mmCIF file of C-alpha atoms in Angstrom:
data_model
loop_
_atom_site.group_PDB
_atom_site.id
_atom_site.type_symbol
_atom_site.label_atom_id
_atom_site.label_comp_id
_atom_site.label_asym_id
_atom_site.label_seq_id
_atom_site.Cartn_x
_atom_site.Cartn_y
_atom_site.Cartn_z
ATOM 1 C CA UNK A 1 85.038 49.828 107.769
ATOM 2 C CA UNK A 2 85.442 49.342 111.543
ATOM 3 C CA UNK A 3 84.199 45.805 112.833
ATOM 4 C CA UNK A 4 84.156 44.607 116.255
ATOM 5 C CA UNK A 5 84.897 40.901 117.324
ATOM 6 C CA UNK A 6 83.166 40.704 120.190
ATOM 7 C CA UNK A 7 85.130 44.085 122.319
ATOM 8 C CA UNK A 8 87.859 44.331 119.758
ATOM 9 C CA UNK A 9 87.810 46.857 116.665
ATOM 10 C CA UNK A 10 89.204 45.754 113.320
ATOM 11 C CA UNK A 11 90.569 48.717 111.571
ATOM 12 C CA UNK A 12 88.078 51.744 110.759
ATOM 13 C CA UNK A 13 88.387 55.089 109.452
ATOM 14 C CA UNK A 14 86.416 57.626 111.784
ATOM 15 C CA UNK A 15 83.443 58.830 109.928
ATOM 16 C CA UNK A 16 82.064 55.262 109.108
ATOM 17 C CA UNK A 17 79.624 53.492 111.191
ATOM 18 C CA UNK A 18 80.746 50.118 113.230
ATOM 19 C CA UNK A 19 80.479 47.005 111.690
ATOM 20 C CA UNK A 20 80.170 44.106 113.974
ATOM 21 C CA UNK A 21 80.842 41.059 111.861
ATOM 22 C CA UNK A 22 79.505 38.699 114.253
ATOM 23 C CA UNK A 23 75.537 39.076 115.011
ATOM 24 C CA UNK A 24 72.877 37.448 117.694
ATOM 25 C CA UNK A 25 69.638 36.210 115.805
ATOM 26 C CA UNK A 26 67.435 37.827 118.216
ATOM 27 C CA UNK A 27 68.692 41.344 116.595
ATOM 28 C CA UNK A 28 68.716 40.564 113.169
ATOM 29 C CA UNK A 29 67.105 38.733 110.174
ATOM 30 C CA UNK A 30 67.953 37.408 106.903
ATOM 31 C CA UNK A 31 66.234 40.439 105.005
ATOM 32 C CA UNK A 32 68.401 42.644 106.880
ATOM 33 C CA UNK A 33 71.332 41.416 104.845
ATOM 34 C CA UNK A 34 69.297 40.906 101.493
ATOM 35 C CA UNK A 35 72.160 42.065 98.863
ATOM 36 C CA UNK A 36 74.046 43.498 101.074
ATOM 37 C CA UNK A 37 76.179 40.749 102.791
ATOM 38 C CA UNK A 38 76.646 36.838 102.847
ATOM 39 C CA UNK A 39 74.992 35.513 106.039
ATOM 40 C CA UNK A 40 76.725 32.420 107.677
ATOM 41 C CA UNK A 41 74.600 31.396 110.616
ATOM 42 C CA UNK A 42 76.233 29.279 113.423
ATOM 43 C CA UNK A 43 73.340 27.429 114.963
ATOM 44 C CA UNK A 44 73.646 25.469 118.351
ATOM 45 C CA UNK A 45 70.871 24.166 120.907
ATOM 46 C CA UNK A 46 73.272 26.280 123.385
ATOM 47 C CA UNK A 47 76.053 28.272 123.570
ATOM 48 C CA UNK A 48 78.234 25.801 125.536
ATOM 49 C CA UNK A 49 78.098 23.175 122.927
ATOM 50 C CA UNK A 50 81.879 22.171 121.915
ATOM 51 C CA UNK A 51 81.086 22.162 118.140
ATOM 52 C CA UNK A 52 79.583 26.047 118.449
ATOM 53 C CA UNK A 53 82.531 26.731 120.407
ATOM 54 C CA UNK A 54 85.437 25.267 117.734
ATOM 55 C CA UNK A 55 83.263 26.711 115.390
ATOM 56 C CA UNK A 56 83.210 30.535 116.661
ATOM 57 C CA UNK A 57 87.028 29.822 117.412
ATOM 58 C CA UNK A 58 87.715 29.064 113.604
ATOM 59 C CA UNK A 59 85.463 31.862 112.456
ATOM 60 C CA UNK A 60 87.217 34.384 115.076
ATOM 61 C CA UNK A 61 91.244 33.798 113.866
ATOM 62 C CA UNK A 62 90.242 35.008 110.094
ATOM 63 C CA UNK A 63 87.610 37.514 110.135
ATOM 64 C CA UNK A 64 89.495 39.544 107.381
ATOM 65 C CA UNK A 65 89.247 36.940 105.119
ATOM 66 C CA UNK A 66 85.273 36.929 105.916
ATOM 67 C CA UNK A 67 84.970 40.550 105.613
ATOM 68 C CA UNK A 68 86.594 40.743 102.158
ATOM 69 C CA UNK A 69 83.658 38.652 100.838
ATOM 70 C CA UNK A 70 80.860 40.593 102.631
ATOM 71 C CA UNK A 71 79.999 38.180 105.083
ATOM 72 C CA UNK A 72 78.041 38.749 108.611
ATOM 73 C CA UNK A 73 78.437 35.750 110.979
ATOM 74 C CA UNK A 74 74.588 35.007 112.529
ATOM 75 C CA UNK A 75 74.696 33.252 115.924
ATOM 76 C CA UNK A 76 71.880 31.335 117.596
ATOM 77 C CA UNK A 77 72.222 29.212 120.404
ATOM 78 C CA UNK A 78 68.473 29.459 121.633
ATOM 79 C CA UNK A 79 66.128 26.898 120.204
ATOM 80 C CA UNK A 80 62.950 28.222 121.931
ATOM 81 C CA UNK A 81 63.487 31.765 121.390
ATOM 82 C CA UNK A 82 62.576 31.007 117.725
ATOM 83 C CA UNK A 83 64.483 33.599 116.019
ATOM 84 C CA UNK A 84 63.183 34.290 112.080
ATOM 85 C CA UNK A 85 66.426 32.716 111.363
ATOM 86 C CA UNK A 86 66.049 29.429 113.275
ATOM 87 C CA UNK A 87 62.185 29.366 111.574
ATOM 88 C CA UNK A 88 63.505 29.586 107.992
ATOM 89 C CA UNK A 89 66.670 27.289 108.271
ATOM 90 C CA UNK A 90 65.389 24.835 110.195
ATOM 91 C CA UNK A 91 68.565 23.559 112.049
ATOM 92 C CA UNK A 92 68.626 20.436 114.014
ATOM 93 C CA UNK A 93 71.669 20.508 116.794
ATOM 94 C CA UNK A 94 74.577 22.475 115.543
ATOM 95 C CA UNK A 95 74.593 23.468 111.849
ATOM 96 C CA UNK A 96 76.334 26.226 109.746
ATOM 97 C CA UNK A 97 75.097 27.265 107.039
ATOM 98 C CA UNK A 98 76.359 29.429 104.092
ATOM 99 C CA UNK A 99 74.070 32.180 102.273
ATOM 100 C CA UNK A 100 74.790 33.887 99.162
ATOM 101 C CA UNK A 101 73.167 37.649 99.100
ATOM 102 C CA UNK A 102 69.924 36.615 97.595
ATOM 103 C CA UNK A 103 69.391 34.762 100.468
ATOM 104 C CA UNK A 104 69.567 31.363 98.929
ATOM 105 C CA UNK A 105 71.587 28.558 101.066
ATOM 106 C CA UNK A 106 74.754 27.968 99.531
ATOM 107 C CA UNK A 107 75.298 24.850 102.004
ATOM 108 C CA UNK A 108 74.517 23.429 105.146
ATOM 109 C CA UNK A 109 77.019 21.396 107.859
ATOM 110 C CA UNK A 110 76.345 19.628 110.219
ATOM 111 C CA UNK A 111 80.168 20.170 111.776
ATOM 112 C CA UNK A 112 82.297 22.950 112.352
ATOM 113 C CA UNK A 113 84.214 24.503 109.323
ATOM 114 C CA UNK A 114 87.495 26.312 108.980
ATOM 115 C CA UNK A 115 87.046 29.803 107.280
ATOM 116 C CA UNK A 116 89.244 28.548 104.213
ATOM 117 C CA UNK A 117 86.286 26.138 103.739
ATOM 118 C CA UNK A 118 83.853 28.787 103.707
ATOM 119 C CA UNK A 119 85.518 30.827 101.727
ATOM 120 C CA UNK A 120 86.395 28.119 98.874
ATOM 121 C CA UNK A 121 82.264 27.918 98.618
ATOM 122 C CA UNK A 122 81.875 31.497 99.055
ATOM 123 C CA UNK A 123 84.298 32.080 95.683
ATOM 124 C CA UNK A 124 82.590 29.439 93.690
ATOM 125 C CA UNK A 125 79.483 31.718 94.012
ATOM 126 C CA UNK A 126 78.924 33.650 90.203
ATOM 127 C CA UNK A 127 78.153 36.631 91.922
ATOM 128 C CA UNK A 128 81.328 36.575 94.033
ATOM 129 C CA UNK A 129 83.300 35.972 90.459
ATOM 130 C CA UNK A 130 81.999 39.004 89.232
ATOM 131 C CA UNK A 131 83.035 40.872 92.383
ATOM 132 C CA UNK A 132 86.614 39.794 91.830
ATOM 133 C CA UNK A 133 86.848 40.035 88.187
ATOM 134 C CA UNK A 134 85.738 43.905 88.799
ATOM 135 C CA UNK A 135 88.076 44.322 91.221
#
């Protein structure tokens, strides 16, 4: 499945769509992803803040690791564009926050995160057992 990091692709076959692993808030929502993927939403009161920078930094060295467990990455950095993501979470500052594919929060921080981390919590999920075990 092709995925872009911001302009670069991460290996694709042809005939599949593009998957861009990392999404804005203002083009998405939570439903979108219902079952389908584990949202973890990097929120920031704006895009220049140093946390929301490390954080984006960590996430962009290991996407592979993200993209074996289904994840999409949700950005927002806008506070008074109230996004549908922004209104459910509730964020205060910077926060990242980890969704299993029900759509329940799996945890919130209120610091930056290496993608082991996230992954760690991602694999304790019972869901994400099964997914390995039928692998």
């Amino acid at each position: 499945m092709p995925v872009f990091l911001g302009s670069v692709a991460v290996s694709a076959s042809e005939t599949e769509q593009p998957f861009s692993l990392i999404q804005n808030a203002d083009e998405t929502t939570l439903d979108d992803w219902m079952w389908l993927k584990r949202p973890v939403i990097v929120f920031a009161d704006n895009a220049n803040d140093p946390r929301f920078i490390e954080q984006m930094r960590l996430i962009e060295a290991r996407p592979d690791a993200l993209l074996e467990r289904d994840v999409v990455v949700i950005t927002d950095t806008d506070p008074d564009a109230k996004s549908s993501v922004r209104q459910k979470l509730r964020p205060r500052g910077f926060m990242l926050a980890v969704l299993a594919k029900d759509g329940s929060v799996v945890i919130r921080k209120p610091a930056p995160w290496d993608v082991r981390e996230i992954t760690r919590s991602i694999d304790k999920l019972p869901l994400r057992r099964q997914e390995i075990r039928e692998r």
